[in-house]
mmCIF file of N, CA and C in Angstrom:
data_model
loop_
_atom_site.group_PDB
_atom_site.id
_atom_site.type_symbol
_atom_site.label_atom_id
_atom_site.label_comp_id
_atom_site.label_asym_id
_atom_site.label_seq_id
_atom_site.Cartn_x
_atom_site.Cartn_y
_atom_site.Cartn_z
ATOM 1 N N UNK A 266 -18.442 3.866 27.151
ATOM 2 C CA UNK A 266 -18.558 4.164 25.712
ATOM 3 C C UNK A 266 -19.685 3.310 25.136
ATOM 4 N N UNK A 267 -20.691 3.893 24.651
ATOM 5 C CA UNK A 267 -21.645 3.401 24.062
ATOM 6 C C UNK A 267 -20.868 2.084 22.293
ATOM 7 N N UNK A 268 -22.064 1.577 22.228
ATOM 8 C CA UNK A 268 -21.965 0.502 21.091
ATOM 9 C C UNK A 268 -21.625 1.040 19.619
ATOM 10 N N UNK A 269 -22.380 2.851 19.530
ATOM 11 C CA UNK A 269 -22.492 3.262 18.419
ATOM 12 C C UNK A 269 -20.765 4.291 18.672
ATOM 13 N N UNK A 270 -20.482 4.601 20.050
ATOM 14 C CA UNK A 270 -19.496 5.355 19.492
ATOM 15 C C UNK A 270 -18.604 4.089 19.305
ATOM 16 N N UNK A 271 -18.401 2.900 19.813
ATOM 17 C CA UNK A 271 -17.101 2.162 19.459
ATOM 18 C C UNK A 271 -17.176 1.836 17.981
ATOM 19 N N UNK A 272 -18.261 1.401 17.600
ATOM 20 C CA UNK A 272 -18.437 1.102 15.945
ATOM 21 C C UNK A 272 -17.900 2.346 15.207
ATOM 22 N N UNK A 273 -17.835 3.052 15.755
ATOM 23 C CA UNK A 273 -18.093 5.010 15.054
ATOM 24 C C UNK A 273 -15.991 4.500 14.834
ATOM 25 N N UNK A 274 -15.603 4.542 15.707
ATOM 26 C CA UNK A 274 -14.029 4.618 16.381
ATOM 27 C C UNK A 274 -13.590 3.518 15.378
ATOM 28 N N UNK A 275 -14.447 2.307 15.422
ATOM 29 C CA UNK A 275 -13.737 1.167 14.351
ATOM 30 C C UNK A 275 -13.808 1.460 12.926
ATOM 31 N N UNK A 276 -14.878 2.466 12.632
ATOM 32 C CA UNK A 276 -15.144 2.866 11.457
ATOM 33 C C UNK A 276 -13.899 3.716 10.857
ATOM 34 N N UNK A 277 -13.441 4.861 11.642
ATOM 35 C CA UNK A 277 -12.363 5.830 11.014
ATOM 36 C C UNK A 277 -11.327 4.392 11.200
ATOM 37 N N UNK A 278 -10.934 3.482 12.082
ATOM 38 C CA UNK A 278 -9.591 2.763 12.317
ATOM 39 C C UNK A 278 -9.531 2.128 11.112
ATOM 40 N N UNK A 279 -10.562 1.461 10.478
ATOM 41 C CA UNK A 279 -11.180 0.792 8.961
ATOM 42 C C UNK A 279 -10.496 2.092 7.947
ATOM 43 N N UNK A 280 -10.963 2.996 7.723
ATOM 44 C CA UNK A 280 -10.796 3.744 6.746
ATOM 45 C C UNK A 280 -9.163 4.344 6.489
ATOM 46 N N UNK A 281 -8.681 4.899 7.708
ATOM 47 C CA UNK A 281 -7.225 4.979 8.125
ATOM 48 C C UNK A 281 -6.082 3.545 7.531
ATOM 49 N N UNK A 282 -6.986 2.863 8.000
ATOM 50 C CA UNK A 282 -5.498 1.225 7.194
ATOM 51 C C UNK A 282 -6.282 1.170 6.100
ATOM 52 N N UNK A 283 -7.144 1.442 5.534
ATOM 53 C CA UNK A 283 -7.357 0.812 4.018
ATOM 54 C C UNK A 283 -6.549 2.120 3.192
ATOM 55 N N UNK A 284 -6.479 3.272 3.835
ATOM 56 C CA UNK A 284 -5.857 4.414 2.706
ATOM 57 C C UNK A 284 -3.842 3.439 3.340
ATOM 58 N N UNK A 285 -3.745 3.337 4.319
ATOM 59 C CA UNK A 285 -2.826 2.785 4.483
ATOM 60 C C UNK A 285 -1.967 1.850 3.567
ATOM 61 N N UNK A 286 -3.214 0.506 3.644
ATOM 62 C CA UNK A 286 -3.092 -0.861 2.228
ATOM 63 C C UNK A 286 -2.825 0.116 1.247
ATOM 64 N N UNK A 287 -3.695 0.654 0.880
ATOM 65 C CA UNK A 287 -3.463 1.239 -0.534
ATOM 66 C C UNK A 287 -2.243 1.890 -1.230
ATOM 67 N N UNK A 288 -2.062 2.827 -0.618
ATOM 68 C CA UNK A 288 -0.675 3.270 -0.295
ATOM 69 C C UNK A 288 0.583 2.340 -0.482
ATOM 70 N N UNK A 289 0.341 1.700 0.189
ATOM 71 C CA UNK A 289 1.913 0.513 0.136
ATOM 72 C C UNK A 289 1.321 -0.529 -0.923
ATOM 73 N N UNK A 290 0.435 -0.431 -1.807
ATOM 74 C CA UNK A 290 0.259 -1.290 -2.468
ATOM 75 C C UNK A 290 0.060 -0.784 -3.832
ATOM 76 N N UNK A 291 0.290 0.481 -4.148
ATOM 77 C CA UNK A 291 0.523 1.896 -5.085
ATOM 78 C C UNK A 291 1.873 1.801 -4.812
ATOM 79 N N UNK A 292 2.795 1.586 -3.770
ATOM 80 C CA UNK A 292 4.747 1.966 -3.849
ATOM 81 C C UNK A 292 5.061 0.690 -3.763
ATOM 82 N N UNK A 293 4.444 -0.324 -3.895
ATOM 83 C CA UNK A 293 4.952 -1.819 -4.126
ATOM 84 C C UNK A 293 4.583 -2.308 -5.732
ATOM 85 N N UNK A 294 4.027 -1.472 -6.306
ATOM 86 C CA UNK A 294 3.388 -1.825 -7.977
ATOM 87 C C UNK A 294 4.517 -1.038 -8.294
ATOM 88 N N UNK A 295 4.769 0.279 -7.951
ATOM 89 C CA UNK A 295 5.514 1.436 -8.748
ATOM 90 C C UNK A 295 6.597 0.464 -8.782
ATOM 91 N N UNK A 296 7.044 -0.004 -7.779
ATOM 92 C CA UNK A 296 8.524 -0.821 -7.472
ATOM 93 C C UNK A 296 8.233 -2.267 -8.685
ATOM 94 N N UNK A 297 7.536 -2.566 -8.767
ATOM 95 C CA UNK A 297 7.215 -3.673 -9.983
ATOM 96 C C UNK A 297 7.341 -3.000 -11.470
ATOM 97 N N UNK A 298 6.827 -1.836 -11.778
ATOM 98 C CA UNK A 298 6.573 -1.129 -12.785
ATOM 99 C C UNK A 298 8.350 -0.925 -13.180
ATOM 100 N N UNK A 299 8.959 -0.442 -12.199
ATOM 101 C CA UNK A 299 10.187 -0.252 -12.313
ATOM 102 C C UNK A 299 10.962 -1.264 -12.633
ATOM 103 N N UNK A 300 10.958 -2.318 -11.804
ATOM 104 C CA UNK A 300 11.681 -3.948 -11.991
ATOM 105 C C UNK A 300 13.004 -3.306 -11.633
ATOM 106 N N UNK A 301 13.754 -4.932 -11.678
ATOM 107 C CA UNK A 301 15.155 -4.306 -10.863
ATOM 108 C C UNK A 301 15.845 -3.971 -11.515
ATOM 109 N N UNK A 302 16.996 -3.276 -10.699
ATOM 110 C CA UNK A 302 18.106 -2.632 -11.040
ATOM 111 C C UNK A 302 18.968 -3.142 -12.125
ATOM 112 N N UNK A 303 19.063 -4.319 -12.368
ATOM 113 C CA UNK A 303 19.912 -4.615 -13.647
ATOM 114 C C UNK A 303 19.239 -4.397 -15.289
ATOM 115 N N UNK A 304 17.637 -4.684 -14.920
ATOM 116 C CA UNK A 304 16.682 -4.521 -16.288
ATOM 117 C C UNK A 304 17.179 -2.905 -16.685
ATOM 118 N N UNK A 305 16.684 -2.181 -15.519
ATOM 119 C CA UNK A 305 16.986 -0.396 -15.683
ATOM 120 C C UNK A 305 18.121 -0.008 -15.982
ATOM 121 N N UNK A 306 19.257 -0.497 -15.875
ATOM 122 C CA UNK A 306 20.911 -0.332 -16.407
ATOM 123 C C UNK A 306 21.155 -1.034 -17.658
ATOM 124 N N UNK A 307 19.969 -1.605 -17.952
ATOM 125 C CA UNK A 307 20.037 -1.911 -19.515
ATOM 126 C C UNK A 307 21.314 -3.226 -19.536
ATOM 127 N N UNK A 308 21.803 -3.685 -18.267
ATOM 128 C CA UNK A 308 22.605 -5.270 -18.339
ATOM 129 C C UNK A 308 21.737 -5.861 -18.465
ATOM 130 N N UNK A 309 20.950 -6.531 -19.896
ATOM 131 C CA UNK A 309 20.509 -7.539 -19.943
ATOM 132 C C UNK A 309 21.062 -8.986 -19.309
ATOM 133 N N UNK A 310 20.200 -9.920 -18.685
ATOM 134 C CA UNK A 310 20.641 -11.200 -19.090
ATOM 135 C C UNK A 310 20.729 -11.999 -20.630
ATOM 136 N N UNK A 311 21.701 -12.380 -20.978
ATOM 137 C CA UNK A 311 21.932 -12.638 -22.146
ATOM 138 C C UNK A 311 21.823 -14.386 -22.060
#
């Protein structure tokens, strides 16, 4: 395997985990946006 196809191969592996990161880091905000389960049931801490 040439130099340019392995760079070529690391290139899509790069692009594949960054939509990856992104992804879990878009359903780890939503999960913040939400906050927990007691805020959303409206049991304040008092």
């Amino acid at each position: 395997m040439s130099t340019d196809d392995y760079t070529a191969r690391l290139r899509e592996w790069a692009e594949l985990l960054d939509v990856r990161v992104s992804e879990a880091q878009a359903r780890s905000a939503r999960v913040e946006v939400a906050g927990p389960p007691s805020q959303r049931d409206g049991d304040e801490p008092t």
